[in-house]
């Protein structure tokens, strides 16, 4: 990722933008944080928030005209937050604090003329910045309303504590001001005390308050609100700071006063709540309740919807920075690499984001960069890529015209996962399609999604080219795909092909008469691959209606559906998070789920949730298919192999020509514990068979003195497998399995 890309992404995510109340406040008081603390009844802390930003807080907090109210996001859902009343309560009840400690002295002197609120605030701000500040006025606190006893005095004492020299009894005359300009590094004059006769200093510039007189700054006239007067004092101090440093007086000052903010806060589920805060004599509970009405404005729309984003605790702007930083580390950090590989690439974040931020694009691009730079940890996707290669290998892949024909009008493409999970459903669906449409060819192949999700651009392209060649060799028939991910991948990779979903066809052709009459009710689970496929989603609902299924829509469905935990190869790169996501999805509804992505079905089944694939209603002969467990990894492979062999023998009357490998002759069974570990560690039955074959040839093994179990290892390529087993005649019972990538130098496998 280039730095410019990071900047663009950072600005796209609005989560760190200023809340509307803070942006509208001329001093940018952190009203959100103030409300948070007030809601917790931490009044002294809340007071510190005000005092951090406000000059003379004891005075200003009692008389702010609350311009933030007009911008408050609560406006239309019960009315804006009454900041002014709460600030006043806080000023009256919080423990007083010392004025801020000034920065180190700058050895620059500034004269402030005028003892009204603008002048007092300017003096406060200048002293805080380390200027040697003298305040000249005829009378302190001119124009201020009466305050309870001691309030103004305490703030004036604070001014003096900060180092401001106060000289009273002065009238602002031209000659006096000219003398000050000569004696001091800069002078600020409150225009309300400037006599008409001295207007020849020129009108001040609106941004800088500078005049034609070098070093003289004058406030604009007519600012009668205390908060605007305070903001003017701060603006003058900012200008004088720049002036005395000799830097630009104008650049980078856009956010000094009130400004527009891009922060988005979703009000869809916000309950309208009106204020019950009395203007005077309110209690601590009154202000707490008012503060609780604050929405603590923020975006986080994507995080609210996505378990993956929530798991890593931050939001996309932060993740983009982490990914950018990770690219500069030689092999990346383990935590960041896993974070990049854990996004399900499901697109939900982009759909819900007011700024269309796509975390999927960011993570996919990062994966591609890692692969290109040889930085992708092999363990992240290796198993899935091996599985893809197996599905496309000689034992499983198939591409044929329908039996007895040498052309195809259609080509059925069930996808490698449906074939792995429900081979009999695929066989029945293929028979149904041939019955209705005639010459429908069959292609058993992977659509290439694992290559895409793992960031393997070359593999993705090569795999799609292979697929294209096979399709063309069959006469480029219309493709019928059943899996939403296949549909998406094929449409992107074969733009010239005519591709339809099995579901669209069924909607037109009608369903088989012997389809199961479902009981229900079922919650419909839209797979994330169908997020932007309105037609597909409608087809499914129409078929379910035709079946007479009683269905309900989960809260997040259709365009805002959530991934099951398989997408983007999450369950390979971060199995624990994958299962957590699946469990969350499963527990979102009490009803059995019905879906049309077999990986969604299988992920939910793994959590113990009852879930059906639509093929289970249309083509299954199993009793209670919703209880069908998710097949294990070895079983998935065997299902593909058997389906191909079965179809060749029974449909095409051909003998499969794949040669059985020697390891396949090893007769092995597993304890339940061993099977469970194999699933967790992605170890296949064939890996165990190869290991047992190797020990049969080498004789190298350990024996456990007490149990009599043997322990042996084998490293076919880069993974070493360890198997603990016992011999049972000519067969083996496996008790435990492990695997690792570590290679001990000097030890031969
Ligand atoms: S609801 Fe709270 S955070 Fe949001 S604008 Fe209003 S005061 Fe600020
Ligand atoms: S998992 Fe889906 S919603 Fe979450 S960040 Fe990735 S693409 Fe976005
Ligand atoms: S939805 Fe997410 S990515 Fe989009 S602006 Fe909000 S926090 Fe940022």
CSV table of C-alpha atoms in Angstrom, one decimal, residues 395-404 412-415 419 422-432 434 440-445 638-657:
chain,number,residue,atom,x,y,z
A,395,UNK,CA,-9.6,-38.1,-8.9
A,396,UNK,CA,-12.4,-35.6,-8.7
A,397,UNK,CA,-12.7,-33.3,-11.7
A,398,UNK,CA,-14.9,-34.3,-14.6
A,399,UNK,CA,-16.2,-32.5,-17.7
A,400,UNK,CA,-18.6,-34.5,-20.0
A,401,UNK,CA,-21.5,-34.1,-22.2
A,402,UNK,CA,-24.7,-35.9,-21.0
A,403,UNK,CA,-24.5,-39.7,-21.5
A,404,UNK,CA,-25.3,-40.6,-25.1
A,412,UNK,CA,-24.2,-28.1,-14.8
A,413,UNK,CA,-21.5,-26.7,-12.5
A,414,UNK,CA,-22.4,-27.7,-8.9
A,415,UNK,CA,-19.1,-26.5,-7.4
A,419,UNK,CA,-20.1,-32.0,-4.4
A,422,UNK,CA,-23.9,-33.5,-0.6
A,423,UNK,CA,-22.8,-35.8,-3.5
A,424,UNK,CA,-26.2,-37.5,-3.7
A,425,UNK,CA,-28.0,-34.2,-3.9
A,426,UNK,CA,-25.7,-33.2,-6.8
A,427,UNK,CA,-26.4,-36.4,-8.6
A,428,UNK,CA,-30.2,-36.0,-8.1
A,429,UNK,CA,-30.1,-32.4,-9.3
A,430,UNK,CA,-28.1,-33.4,-12.4
A,431,UNK,CA,-30.7,-36.1,-13.2
A,432,UNK,CA,-33.5,-33.6,-12.7
A,434,UNK,CA,-31.3,-33.7,-17.7
A,440,UNK,CA,-27.0,-31.0,-20.0
A,441,UNK,CA,-23.3,-31.7,-19.6
A,442,UNK,CA,-21.6,-31.9,-16.2
A,443,UNK,CA,-18.5,-30.2,-14.9
A,444,UNK,CA,-17.0,-31.1,-11.5
A,445,UNK,CA,-14.5,-28.5,-10.8
A,638,UNK,CA,-13.9,-39.1,-0.4
A,639,UNK,CA,-17.3,-37.8,-1.4
A,640,UNK,CA,-15.9,-36.0,-4.4
A,641,UNK,CA,-13.9,-39.0,-5.5
A,642,UNK,CA,-16.8,-41.4,-5.1
A,643,UNK,CA,-19.2,-39.2,-6.9
A,644,UNK,CA,-17.0,-39.0,-9.9
A,645,UNK,CA,-16.4,-42.8,-9.9
A,646,UNK,CA,-20.1,-43.5,-9.3
A,647,UNK,CA,-21.3,-41.2,-12.1
A,648,UNK,CA,-18.7,-42.6,-14.6
A,649,UNK,CA,-19.7,-46.1,-13.9
A,650,UNK,CA,-23.5,-45.7,-13.6
A,651,UNK,CA,-24.2,-42.9,-16.1
A,652,UNK,CA,-21.5,-43.1,-18.7
A,653,UNK,CA,-20.8,-46.8,-18.2
A,654,UNK,CA,-17.1,-46.1,-18.0
A,655,UNK,CA,-14.4,-47.4,-15.7
A,656,UNK,CA,-12.6,-44.5,-13.8
A,657,UNK,CA,-9.1,-44.5,-15.1
